XYZ file of C-alpha atoms in Angstrom:
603
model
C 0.000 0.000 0.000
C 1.294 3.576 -0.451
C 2.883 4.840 2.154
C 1.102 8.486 2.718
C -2.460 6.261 2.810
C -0.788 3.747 5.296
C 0.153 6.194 7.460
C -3.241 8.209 7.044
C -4.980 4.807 8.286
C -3.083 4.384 11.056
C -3.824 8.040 12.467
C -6.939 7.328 11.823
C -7.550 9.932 8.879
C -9.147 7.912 6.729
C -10.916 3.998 7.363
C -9.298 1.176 6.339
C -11.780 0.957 3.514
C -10.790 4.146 2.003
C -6.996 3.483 2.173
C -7.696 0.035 0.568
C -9.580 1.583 -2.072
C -7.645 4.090 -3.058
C -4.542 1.515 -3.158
C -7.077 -0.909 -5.221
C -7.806 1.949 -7.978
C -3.802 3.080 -8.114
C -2.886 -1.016 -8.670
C -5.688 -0.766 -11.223
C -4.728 2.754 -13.139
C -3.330 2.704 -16.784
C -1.660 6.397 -15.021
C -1.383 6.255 -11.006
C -0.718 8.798 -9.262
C -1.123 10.695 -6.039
C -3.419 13.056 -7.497
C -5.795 9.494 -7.780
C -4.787 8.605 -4.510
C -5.919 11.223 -2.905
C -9.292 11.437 -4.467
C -9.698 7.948 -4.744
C -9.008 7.985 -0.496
C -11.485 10.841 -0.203
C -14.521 10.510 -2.311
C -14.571 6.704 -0.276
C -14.341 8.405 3.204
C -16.796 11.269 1.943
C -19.386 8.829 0.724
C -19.247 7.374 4.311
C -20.033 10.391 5.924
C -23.534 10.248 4.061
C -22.426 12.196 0.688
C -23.029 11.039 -2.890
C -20.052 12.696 -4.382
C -17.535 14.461 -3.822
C -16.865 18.308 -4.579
C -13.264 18.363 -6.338
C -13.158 22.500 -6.331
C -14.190 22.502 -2.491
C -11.278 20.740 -1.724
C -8.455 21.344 -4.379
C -5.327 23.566 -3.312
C -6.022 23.091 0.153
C -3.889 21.190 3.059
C -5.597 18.091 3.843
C -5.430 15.603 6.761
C -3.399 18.196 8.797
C -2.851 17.384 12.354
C -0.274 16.761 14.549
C -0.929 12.386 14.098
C -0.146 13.477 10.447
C 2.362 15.248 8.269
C -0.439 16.940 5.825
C -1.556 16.222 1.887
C -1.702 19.469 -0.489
C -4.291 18.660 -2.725
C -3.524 19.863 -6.643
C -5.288 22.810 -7.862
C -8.306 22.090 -9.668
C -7.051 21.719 -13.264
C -4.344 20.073 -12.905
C -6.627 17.194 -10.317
C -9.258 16.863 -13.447
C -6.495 16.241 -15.604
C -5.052 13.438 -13.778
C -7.695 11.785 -12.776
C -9.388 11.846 -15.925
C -6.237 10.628 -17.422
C -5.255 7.840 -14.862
C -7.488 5.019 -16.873
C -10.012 4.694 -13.830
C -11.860 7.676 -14.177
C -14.434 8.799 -16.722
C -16.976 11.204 -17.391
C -20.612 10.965 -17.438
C -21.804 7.903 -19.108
C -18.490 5.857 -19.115
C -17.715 2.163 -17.558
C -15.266 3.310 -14.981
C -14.911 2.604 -11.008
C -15.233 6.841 -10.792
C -17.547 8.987 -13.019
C -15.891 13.214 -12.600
C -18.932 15.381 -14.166
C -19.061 18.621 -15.823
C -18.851 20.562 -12.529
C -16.649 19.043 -10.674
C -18.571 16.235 -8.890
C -16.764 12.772 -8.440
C -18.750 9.618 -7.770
C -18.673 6.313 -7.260
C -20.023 5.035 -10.003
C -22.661 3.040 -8.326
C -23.987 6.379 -6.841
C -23.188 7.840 -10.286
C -25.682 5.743 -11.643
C -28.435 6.211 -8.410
C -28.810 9.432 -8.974
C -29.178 9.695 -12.689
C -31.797 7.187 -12.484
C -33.511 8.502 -9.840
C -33.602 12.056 -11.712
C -34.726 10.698 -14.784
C -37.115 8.517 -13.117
C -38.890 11.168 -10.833
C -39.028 13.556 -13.768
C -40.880 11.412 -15.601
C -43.090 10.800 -13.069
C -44.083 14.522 -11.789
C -45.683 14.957 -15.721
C -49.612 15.407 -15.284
C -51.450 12.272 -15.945
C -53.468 12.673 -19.085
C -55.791 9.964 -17.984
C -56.981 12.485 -14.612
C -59.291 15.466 -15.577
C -58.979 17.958 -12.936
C -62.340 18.491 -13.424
C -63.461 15.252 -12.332
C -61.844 15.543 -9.113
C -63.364 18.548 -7.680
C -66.633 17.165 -6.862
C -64.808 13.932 -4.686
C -62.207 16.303 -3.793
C -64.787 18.662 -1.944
C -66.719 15.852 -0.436
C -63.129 14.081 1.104
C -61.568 17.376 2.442
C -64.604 19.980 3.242
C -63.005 22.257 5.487
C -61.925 26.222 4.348
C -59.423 26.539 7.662
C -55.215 26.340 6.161
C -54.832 23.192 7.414
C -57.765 21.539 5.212
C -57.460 24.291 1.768
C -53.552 22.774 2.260
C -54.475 18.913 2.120
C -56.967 19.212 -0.532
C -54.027 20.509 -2.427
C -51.819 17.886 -1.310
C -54.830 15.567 -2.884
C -55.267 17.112 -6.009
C -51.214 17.502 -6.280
C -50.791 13.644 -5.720
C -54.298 12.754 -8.087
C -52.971 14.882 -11.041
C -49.238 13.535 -11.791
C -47.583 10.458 -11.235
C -45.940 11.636 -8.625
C -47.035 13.142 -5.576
C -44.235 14.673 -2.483
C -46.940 15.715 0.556
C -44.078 16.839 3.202
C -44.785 18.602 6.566
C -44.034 18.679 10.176
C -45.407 16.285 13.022
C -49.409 17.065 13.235
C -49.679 18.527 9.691
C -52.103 15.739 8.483
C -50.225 13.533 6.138
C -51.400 10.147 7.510
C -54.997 11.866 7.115
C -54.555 13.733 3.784
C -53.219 9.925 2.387
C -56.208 8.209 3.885
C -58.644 10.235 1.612
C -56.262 10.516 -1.104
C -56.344 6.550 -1.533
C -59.978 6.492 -1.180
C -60.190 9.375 -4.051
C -58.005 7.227 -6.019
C -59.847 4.206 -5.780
C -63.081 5.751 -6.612
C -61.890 7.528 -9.586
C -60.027 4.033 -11.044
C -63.714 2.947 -11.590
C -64.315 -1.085 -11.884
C -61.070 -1.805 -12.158
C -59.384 -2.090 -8.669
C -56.303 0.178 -7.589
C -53.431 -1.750 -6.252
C -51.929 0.021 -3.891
C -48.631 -0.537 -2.301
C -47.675 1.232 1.081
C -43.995 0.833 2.709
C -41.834 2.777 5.171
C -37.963 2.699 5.187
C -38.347 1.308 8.928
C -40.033 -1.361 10.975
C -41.069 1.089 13.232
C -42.301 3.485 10.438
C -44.285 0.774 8.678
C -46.104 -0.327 11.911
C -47.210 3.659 12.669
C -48.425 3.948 8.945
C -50.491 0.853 9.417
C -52.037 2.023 12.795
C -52.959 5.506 11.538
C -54.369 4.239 8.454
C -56.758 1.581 10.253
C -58.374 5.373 12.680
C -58.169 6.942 9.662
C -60.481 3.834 7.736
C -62.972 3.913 9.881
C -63.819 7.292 9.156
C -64.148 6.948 5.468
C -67.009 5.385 2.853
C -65.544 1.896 1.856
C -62.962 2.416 4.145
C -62.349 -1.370 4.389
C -60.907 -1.160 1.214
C -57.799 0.549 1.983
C -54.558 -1.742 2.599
C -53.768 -2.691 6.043
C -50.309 -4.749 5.465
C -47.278 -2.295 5.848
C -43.938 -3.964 5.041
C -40.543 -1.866 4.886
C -39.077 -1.137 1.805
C -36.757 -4.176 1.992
C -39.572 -6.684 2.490
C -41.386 -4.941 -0.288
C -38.715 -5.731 -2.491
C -37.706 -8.736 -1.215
C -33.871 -7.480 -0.410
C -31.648 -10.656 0.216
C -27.942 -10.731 1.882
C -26.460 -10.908 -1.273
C -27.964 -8.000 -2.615
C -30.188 -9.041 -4.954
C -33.854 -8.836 -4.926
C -37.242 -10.154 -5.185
C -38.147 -7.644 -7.765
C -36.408 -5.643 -9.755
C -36.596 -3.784 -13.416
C -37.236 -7.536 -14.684
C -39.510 -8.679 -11.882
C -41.285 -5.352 -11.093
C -43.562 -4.668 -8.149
C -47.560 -5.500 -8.985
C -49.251 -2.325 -7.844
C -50.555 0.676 -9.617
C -49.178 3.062 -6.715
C -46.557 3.130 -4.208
C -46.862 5.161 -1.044
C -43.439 5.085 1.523
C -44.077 7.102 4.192
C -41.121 8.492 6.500
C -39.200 9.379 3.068
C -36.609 11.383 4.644
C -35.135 8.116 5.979
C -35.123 7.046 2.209
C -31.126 6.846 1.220
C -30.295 7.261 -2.527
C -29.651 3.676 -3.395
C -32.525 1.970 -1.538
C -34.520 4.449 -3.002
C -32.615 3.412 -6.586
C -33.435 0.048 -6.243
C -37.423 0.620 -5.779
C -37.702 2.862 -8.353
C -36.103 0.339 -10.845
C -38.887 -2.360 -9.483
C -41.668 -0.036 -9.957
C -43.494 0.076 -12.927
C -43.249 3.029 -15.269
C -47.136 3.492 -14.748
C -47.523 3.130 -11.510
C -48.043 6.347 -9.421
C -45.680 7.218 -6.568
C -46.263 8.910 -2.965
C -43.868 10.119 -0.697
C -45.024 11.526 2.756
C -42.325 12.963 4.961
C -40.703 15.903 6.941
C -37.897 17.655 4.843
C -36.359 18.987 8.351
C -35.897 15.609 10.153
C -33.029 13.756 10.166
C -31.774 12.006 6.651
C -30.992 8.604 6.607
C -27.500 7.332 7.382
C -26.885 6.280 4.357
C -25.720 8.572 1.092
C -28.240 11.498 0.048
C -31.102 13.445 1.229
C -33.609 13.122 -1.290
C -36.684 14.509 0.264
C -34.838 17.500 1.401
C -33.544 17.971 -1.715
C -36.947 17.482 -3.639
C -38.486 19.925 -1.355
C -35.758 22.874 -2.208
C -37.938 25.488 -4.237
C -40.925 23.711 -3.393
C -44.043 26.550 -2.381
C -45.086 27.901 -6.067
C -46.354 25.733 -9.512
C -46.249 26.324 -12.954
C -48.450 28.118 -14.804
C -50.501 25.529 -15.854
C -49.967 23.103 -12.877
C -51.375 26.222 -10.834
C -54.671 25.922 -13.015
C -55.319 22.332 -13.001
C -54.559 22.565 -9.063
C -57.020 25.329 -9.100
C -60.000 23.543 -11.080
C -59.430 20.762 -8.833
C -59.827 22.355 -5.829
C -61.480 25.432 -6.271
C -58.874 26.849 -4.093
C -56.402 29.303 -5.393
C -52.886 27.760 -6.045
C -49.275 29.987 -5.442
C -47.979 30.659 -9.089
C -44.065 31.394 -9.798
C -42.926 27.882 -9.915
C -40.164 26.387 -11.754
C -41.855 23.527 -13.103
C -41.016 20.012 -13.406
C -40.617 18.269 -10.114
C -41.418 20.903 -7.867
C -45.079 20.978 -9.821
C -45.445 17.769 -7.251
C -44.311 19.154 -4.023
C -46.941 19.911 -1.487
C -45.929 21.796 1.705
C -48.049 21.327 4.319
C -47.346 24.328 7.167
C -50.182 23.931 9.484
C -49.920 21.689 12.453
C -52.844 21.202 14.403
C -50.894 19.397 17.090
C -48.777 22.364 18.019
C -51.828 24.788 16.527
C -52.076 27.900 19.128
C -48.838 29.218 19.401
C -47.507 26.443 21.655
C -44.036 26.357 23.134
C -43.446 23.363 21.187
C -43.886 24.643 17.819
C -42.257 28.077 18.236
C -39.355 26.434 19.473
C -39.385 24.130 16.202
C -40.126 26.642 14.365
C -37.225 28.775 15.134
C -34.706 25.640 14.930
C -35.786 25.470 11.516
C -34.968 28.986 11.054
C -31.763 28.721 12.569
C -32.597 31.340 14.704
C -30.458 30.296 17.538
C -31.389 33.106 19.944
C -35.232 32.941 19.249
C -34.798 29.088 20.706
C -32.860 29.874 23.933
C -35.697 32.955 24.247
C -38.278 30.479 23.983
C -36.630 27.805 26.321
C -36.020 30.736 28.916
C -39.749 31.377 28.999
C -40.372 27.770 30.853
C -43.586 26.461 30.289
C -44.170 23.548 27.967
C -40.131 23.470 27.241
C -37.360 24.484 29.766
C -33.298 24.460 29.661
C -31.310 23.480 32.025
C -27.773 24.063 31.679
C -25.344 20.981 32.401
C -21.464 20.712 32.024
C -19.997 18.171 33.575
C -20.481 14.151 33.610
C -20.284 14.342 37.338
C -23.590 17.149 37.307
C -25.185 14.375 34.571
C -25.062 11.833 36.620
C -26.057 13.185 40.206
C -29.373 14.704 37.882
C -30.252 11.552 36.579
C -30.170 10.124 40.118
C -32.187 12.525 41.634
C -34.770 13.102 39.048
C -35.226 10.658 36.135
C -34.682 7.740 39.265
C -37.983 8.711 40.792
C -39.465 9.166 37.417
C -38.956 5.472 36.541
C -39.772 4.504 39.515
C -43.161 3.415 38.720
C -42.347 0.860 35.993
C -41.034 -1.127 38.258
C -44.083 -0.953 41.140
C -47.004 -1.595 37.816
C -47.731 -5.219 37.347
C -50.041 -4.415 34.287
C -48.589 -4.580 31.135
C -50.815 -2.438 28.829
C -50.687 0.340 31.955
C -46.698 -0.278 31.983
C -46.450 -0.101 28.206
C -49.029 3.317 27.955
C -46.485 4.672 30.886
C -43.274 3.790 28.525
C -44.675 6.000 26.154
C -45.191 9.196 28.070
C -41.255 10.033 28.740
C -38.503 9.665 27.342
C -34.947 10.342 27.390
C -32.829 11.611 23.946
C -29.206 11.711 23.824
C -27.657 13.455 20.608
C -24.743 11.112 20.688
C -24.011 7.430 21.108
C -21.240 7.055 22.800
C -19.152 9.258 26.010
C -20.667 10.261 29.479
C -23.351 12.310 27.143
C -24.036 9.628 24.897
C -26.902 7.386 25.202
C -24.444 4.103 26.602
C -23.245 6.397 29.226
C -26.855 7.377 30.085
C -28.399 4.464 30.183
C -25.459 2.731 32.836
C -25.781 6.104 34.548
C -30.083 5.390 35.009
C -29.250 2.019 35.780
C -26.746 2.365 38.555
C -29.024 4.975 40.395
C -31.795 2.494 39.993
C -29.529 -0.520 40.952
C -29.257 2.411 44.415
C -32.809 2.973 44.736
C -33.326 -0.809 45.241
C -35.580 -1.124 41.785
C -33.241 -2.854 40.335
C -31.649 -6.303 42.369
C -28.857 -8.137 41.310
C -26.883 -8.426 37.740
C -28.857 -10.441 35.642
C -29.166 -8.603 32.166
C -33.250 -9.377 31.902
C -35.282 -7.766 35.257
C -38.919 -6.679 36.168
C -39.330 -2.979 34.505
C -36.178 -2.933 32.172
C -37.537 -1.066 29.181
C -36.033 -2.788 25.864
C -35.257 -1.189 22.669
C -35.182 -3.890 19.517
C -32.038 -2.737 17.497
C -33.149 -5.838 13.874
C -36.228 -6.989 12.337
C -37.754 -10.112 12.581
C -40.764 -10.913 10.840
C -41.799 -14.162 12.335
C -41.924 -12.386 15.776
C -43.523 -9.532 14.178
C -40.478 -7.409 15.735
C -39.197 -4.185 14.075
C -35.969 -2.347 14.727
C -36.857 0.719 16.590
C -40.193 -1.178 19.017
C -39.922 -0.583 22.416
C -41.453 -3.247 24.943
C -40.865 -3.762 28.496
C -39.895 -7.050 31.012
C -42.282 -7.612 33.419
C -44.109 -11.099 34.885
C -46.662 -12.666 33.441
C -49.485 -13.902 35.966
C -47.930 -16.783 36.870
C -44.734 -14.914 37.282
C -42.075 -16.307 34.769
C -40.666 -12.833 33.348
C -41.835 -11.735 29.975
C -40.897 -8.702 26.997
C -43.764 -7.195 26.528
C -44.569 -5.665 23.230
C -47.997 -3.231 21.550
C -50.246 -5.742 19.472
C -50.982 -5.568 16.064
C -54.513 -4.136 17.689
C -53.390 -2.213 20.867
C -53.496 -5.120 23.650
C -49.606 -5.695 24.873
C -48.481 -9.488 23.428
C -45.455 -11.428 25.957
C -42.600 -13.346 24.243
C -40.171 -15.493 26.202
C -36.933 -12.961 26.487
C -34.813 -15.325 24.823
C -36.528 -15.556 21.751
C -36.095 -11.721 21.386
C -33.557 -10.697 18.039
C -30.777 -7.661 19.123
C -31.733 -5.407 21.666
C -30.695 -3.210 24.318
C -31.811 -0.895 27.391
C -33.796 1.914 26.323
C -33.821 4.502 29.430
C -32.347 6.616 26.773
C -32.495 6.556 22.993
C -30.304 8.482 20.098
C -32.327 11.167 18.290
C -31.369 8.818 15.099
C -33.509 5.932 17.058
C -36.498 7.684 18.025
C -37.554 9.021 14.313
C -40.804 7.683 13.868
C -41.613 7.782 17.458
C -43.678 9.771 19.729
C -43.958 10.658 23.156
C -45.755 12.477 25.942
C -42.449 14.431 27.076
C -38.963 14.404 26.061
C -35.660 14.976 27.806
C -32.845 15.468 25.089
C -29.421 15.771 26.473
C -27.068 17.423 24.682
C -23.049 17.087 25.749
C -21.222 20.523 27.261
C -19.216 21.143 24.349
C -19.969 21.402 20.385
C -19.776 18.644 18.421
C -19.738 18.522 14.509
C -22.935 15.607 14.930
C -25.466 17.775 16.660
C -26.796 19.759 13.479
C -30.155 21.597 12.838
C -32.361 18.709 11.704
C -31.115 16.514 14.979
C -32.349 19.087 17.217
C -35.582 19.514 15.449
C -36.233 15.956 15.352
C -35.357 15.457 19.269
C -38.043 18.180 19.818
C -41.161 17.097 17.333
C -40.746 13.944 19.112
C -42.937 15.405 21.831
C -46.546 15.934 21.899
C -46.644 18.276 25.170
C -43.244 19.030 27.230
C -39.909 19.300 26.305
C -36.832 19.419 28.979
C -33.144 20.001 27.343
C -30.172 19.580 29.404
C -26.706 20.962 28.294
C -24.817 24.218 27.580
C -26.412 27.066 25.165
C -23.036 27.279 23.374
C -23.078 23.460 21.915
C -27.193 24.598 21.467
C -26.551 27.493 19.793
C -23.931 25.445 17.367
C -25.408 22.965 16.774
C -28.723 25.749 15.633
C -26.552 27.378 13.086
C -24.967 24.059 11.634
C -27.194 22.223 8.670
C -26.943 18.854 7.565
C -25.176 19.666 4.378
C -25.603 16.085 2.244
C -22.964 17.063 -0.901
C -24.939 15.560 -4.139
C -25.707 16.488 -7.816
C -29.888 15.300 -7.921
C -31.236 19.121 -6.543
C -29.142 20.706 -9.341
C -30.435 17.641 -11.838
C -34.276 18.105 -10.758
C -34.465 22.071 -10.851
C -32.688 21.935 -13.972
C -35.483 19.229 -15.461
C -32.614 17.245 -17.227
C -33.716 14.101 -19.644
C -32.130 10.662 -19.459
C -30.169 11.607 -22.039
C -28.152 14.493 -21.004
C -27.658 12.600 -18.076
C -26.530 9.706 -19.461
């Protein structure tokens, strides 16, 4: 291996994997060179990080990996970088068969991702065109009936309807208690009524476990409400299921074994990566009508991209002539100025009717999402629904979990009901913004159990005890077990120790503790975790000094995880940082969608 990437890897600049990449592609060049190595060694560890490609003019003629473990890397200016990379034999532009693709502005891919994105560009384009088989026309009359009301939130869903019923592709993206679950509901039964005698099938998926048993729970309230509400779908399988994802990476269906539905709802899309979301496009048919429901200001997924946020970008006025078929639809008047093409299927919704009223809540959301880092702490200061309390030392973390989340847990382990003990679970909760450290969520969770071991709750070391709350970190479908479920141990009546779990149809289900897949103490969960998941109150602690993890969209996400109270324990300077710091996801689809590029200039 070259000696400059060995030595990065062992100061722990760059992963193993990107050192052994890099090394593969300079064995592999017709040209090598450092110029590839260094590339090759940082588009791998920027793709890691959650990117799709990597910026060459961001980085060029800079002094990389410069720290005392290491002795530094100029990169070349930009030029002279294209130059050799393009030349080195492993590196091609748009539309070649080479391990790196280096576009027109200075992006370089993977090619894999290379490929994601241009299909998912092309693909979504195509989509967002206005069905010619929908007259807006027709809709108004069912439209009307489905969503009657003249207040914001309702004139907003009907559009979100009409959006979704006119084109093949429909985005409907808002905050926690903006109606999405309810706007789909009566979109599906819209759907199904205007697809006359021949019967819509309708897929419906969510990236997570956790996601796709919420959708399914919302949408059987929501059924009851409806005419013919039986005949929405109750079965919500994740995305992997759907497509029948193996360990070796193929799948169940594909472009050659595609999906049989006529429309494809995923809800939770901002947990969509890139690839995953690749790989169902390709297995959906070309006719078939897509929905995504999600919030563009949560967390992305872990993996590369951000779609949703990026689909979103513009989003707020149509077209000229989208405007007017939104318009006849609805009977509503629709925000002109758009730019067309794929923002023609965005629908913003901006009223939420759970923090409706001016709540603490909500303006302390809202002014997270406007990075207005001052406005937050104002609104924390105020007390009420949401209070700060500052914190700086693991010492001070661990004598305040003692004293006051202790007491607060005490009652799981007095209840000998499970449905009480399970409704109880879900009224607090603890959110760490890191995983590991004093601050992290490991560290918090020994810290709650060691007071508890104190208080007497909990009696010697066995790992499974009466009132340990569990968090399920894999799937498994024959237990009907999702990663992200939280259940609880407690006896069954004839005492033998059980995990307790929510049923399919709200009564709490007991399986043997041994038979449960991964899973792990859940006093405290990661921000990351708890997406998809809500709770009575929320206590989200953040560590005493900045980190380059706590961004915008975690903080946000920690706080619409509440429905009533929010505590946050830490120092206003990592708050304030981590306010004015976005989840920047470096990628080439916004720039592809806003632009309204064909296949073939992609290719």
């Amino acid at each position: 291996m070259d000696a400059r990437l060995l030595a990065l890897q062992q100061a722990r600049a760059l992963r193993p994997l990107d050192a052994h990449f890099a090394d593969l592609l300079l064995r592999h060049a017709a040209k090598p060179s450092q110029q590839l190595a260094l590339a090759a060694a940082l588009v791998s560890r920027h793709t890691g990080e959650g990117h799709v490609c990597l910026p060459l003019d961001r980085f060029a003629g800079r002094t990389l990996f410069d720290d005392q473990s290491t002795q530094g890397w100029r990169a070349p200016a930009f030029a002279e970088w294209r130059e050799a990379l393009l030349g080195s034999g492993v590196v091609g532009e748009p539309g070649a068969s080479k391990p790196l693709i280096l576009d027109p502005a200075g992006r370089l891919y993977l090619h894999r991702l290379w490929r994601d994105e241009a299909e998912v560009a092309r693909d979504l384009i195509a989509r967002a065109a206005p069905r010619a088989d929908i007259d807006p026309a027709a809709v108004h009359g069912p439209l009307r009936q489905l969503f009657p009301g003249t207040d914001p939130g309702s004139i907003g869903q009907r559009r979100a309807a009409a959006v979704a019923a006119l084109r093949g592709l429909g985005i409907i993206c808002g905050g926690p208690g903006s109606g999405k679950t309810h706007t789909v509901a009566r979109l599906l039964a819209l759907l199904m009524a205007l697809s006359g005698q021949r019967p819509l099938r309708v897929a419906l998926a969510a990236p997570t476990g956790k996601a796709a048993q919420r959708l399914a729970e919302s949408l059987r309230k929501a059924a009851a409400t409806l005419p013919a509400g039986d005949r929405l779908p109750s079965s919500v399988p994740t995305l992997h299921r759907l497509l029948g994802l193996r360990p070796d990476g193929s799948a169940r269906h594909d472009a050659d074994h595609p999906l049989a539905c006529d429309l494809l709802l995923i809800d939770e899309a901002s947990m969509v990566d890139l690839p995953l979301l690749a790989r169902t496009l390709r297995a959906l048919p070309a006719t078939a009508r897509l929905i995504l429901l999600g919030d563009p200001n949560q967390l992305a997924s872990v993996e590369a991209g951000a779609v949703l946020g990026e689909l979103c970008v513009g989003a707020g006025g149509y077209s000229l002539n989208a405007a007017a078929r939104i318009e006849t639809a609805t009977g509503d008047p629709a925000p002109g100025g758009g730019p067309g093409g794929v923002t023609d299927a965005v629908v913003l919704l901006d009223h939420s009717y759970r923090f409706a009223g001016g709540g603490a809540i909500g303006r302390l959301a809202a002014a997270v999402n406007a990075g207005d880092a001052q406005g937050a702490l104002a609104v924390l200061r105020d007390g009420g629904d949401v209070q700060f309390d500052a914190l700086d030392t693991p010492t001070q973390l661990n004598a305040r979990l003692a004293t006051q989340i202790g007491p607060a847990l005490q009652a799981l382990f007095e209840m000998s009901d499970p449905a009480t003990a399970l409704a109880r679970l879900g009224e607090f909760q603890v959110l760490t913004a890191l995983r590991e450290g004093p601050f992290g969520v490991a560290g918090v969770n020994a810290a709650i159990e060691r007071a508890l071991h104190r208080r007497g709750l909990i009696r010697g070391q066995a790992a499974h005890y009466p009132g340990r709350p569990l968090l399920i970190g894999s799937n498994d479908y024959a237990l009907g077990l999702f990663n992200g479920d939280l259940g609880l141990l407690l006896p069954d009546p004839l005492g033998e120790l059980r995990a307790w779990f929510a049923g399919a149809e709200g009564g709490p289900r007991a399986l043997a503790p041994s038979r449960l897949p991964a899973h792990e103490s859940a006093y405290a969960l990661t921000v990351h975790k708890s997406q998809g998941s809500e709770f009575t109150r929320v206590l989200l602690i953040l560590p005493p000094q900045p980190n380059p993890l706590l961004t915008r969209e975690l903080i946000y996400t920690a706080l619409t995880r509440a429905r009533q109270g929010v505590t946050v324990w830490g120092s206003e300077a990592t708050l304030v940082a981590a306010i004015g710091r976005r989840l920047e996801r470096d990628s080439g689809l916004g720039d592809a969608l806003r632009m309204g590029l064909s296949a073939q200039a992609l290719m």
